[in-house]
Amino acid sequence: MDTIKNAGNYVADSVNEATSGVSKEANKQVAKDSDASLGTRASAAKDAVGDKADESSNSLSASVNKEAAKH
């Protein structure tokens, strides 16, 4: 039963990793947009950093769950 749970967690973490990656890239583009206000650009840059942290965390969790599902 734990194998099924770990496999499900792996899929969920992989989806979350991909979502964070897309959000990070979108925020990076806003941060680079010279037409956006300074506040908007700063907020987008901060959000991109947070998204990168989420992406890395989800990647690590997905790897752990993938390995656990194999056993």
CSV table of C-alpha atoms in Angstrom, one decimal:
chain,number,residue,atom,x,y,z
A,1,MET,CA,0.0,0.0,0.0
A,2,ASP,CA,2.9,2.4,0.7
A,3,THR,CA,4.2,1.8,-2.8
A,4,ILE,CA,0.9,3.1,-4.3
A,5,LYS,CA,1.0,6.1,-1.9
A,6,ASN,CA,4.6,6.8,-2.8
A,7,ALA,CA,3.8,6.6,-6.5
A,8,GLY,CA,0.9,9.0,-6.1
A,9,ASN,CA,3.1,11.4,-4.2
A,10,TYR,CA,5.7,11.1,-6.9
A,11,VAL,CA,3.2,12.1,-9.6
A,12,ALA,CA,1.8,15.0,-7.5
A,13,ASP,CA,5.3,16.3,-6.7
A,14,SER,CA,6.3,16.1,-10.4
A,15,VAL,CA,3.2,18.1,-11.4
A,16,ASN,CA,4.0,20.7,-8.7
A,17,GLU,CA,7.6,20.9,-9.9
A,18,ALA,CA,6.5,21.6,-13.4
A,19,THR,CA,3.9,24.2,-12.3
A,20,SER,CA,6.6,26.0,-10.2
A,21,GLY,CA,8.9,25.9,-13.2
A,22,VAL,CA,6.4,27.5,-15.4
A,23,SER,CA,5.5,30.2,-12.8
A,24,LYS,CA,9.2,30.9,-12.3
A,25,GLU,CA,9.8,31.5,-16.0
A,26,ALA,CA,6.7,33.7,-16.2
A,27,ASN,CA,7.9,35.8,-13.3
A,28,LYS,CA,11.4,36.1,-14.7
A,29,GLN,CA,9.9,37.5,-17.9
A,30,VAL,CA,7.9,40.1,-15.9
A,31,ALA,CA,11.0,41.0,-13.9
A,32,LYS,CA,12.9,41.7,-17.2
A,33,ASP,CA,10.1,43.7,-18.7
A,34,SER,CA,11.3,47.3,-18.9
A,35,ASP,CA,7.7,48.5,-19.5
A,36,ALA,CA,6.6,47.1,-16.1
A,37,SER,CA,6.8,49.3,-13.0
A,38,LEU,CA,9.7,48.9,-10.6
A,39,GLY,CA,7.4,47.5,-7.9
A,40,THR,CA,5.9,45.0,-10.3
A,41,ARG,CA,9.3,43.9,-11.5
A,42,ALA,CA,10.6,43.6,-7.9
A,43,SER,CA,7.6,41.5,-6.9
A,44,ALA,CA,8.0,39.3,-9.9
A,45,ALA,CA,11.7,38.8,-9.1
A,46,LYS,CA,10.9,37.8,-5.5
A,47,ASP,CA,8.2,35.5,-6.7
A,48,ALA,CA,10.6,33.8,-9.2
A,49,VAL,CA,13.0,33.1,-6.3
A,50,GLY,CA,10.2,31.5,-4.3
A,51,ASP,CA,9.1,29.5,-7.3
A,52,LYS,CA,12.7,28.2,-7.8
A,53,ALA,CA,12.7,27.1,-4.1
A,54,ASP,CA,9.4,25.4,-4.6
A,55,GLU,CA,10.6,23.7,-7.8
A,56,SER,CA,13.7,22.4,-6.1
A,57,SER,CA,11.8,21.2,-3.1
A,58,ASN,CA,9.2,19.4,-5.2
A,59,SER,CA,12.0,17.9,-7.3
A,60,LEU,CA,13.7,16.5,-4.3
A,61,SER,CA,10.5,15.1,-2.9
A,62,ALA,CA,9.6,13.5,-6.2
A,63,SER,CA,12.9,11.8,-6.3
A,64,VAL,CA,12.5,10.4,-2.8
A,65,ASN,CA,9.0,9.2,-3.5
A,66,LYS,CA,10.1,7.6,-6.8
A,67,GLU,CA,12.8,5.7,-5.0
A,68,ALA,CA,10.5,4.7,-2.2
A,69,ALA,CA,7.9,3.4,-4.7
A,70,LYS,CA,10.5,1.0,-6.2
A,71,HIS,CA,10.8,-0.9,-3.0
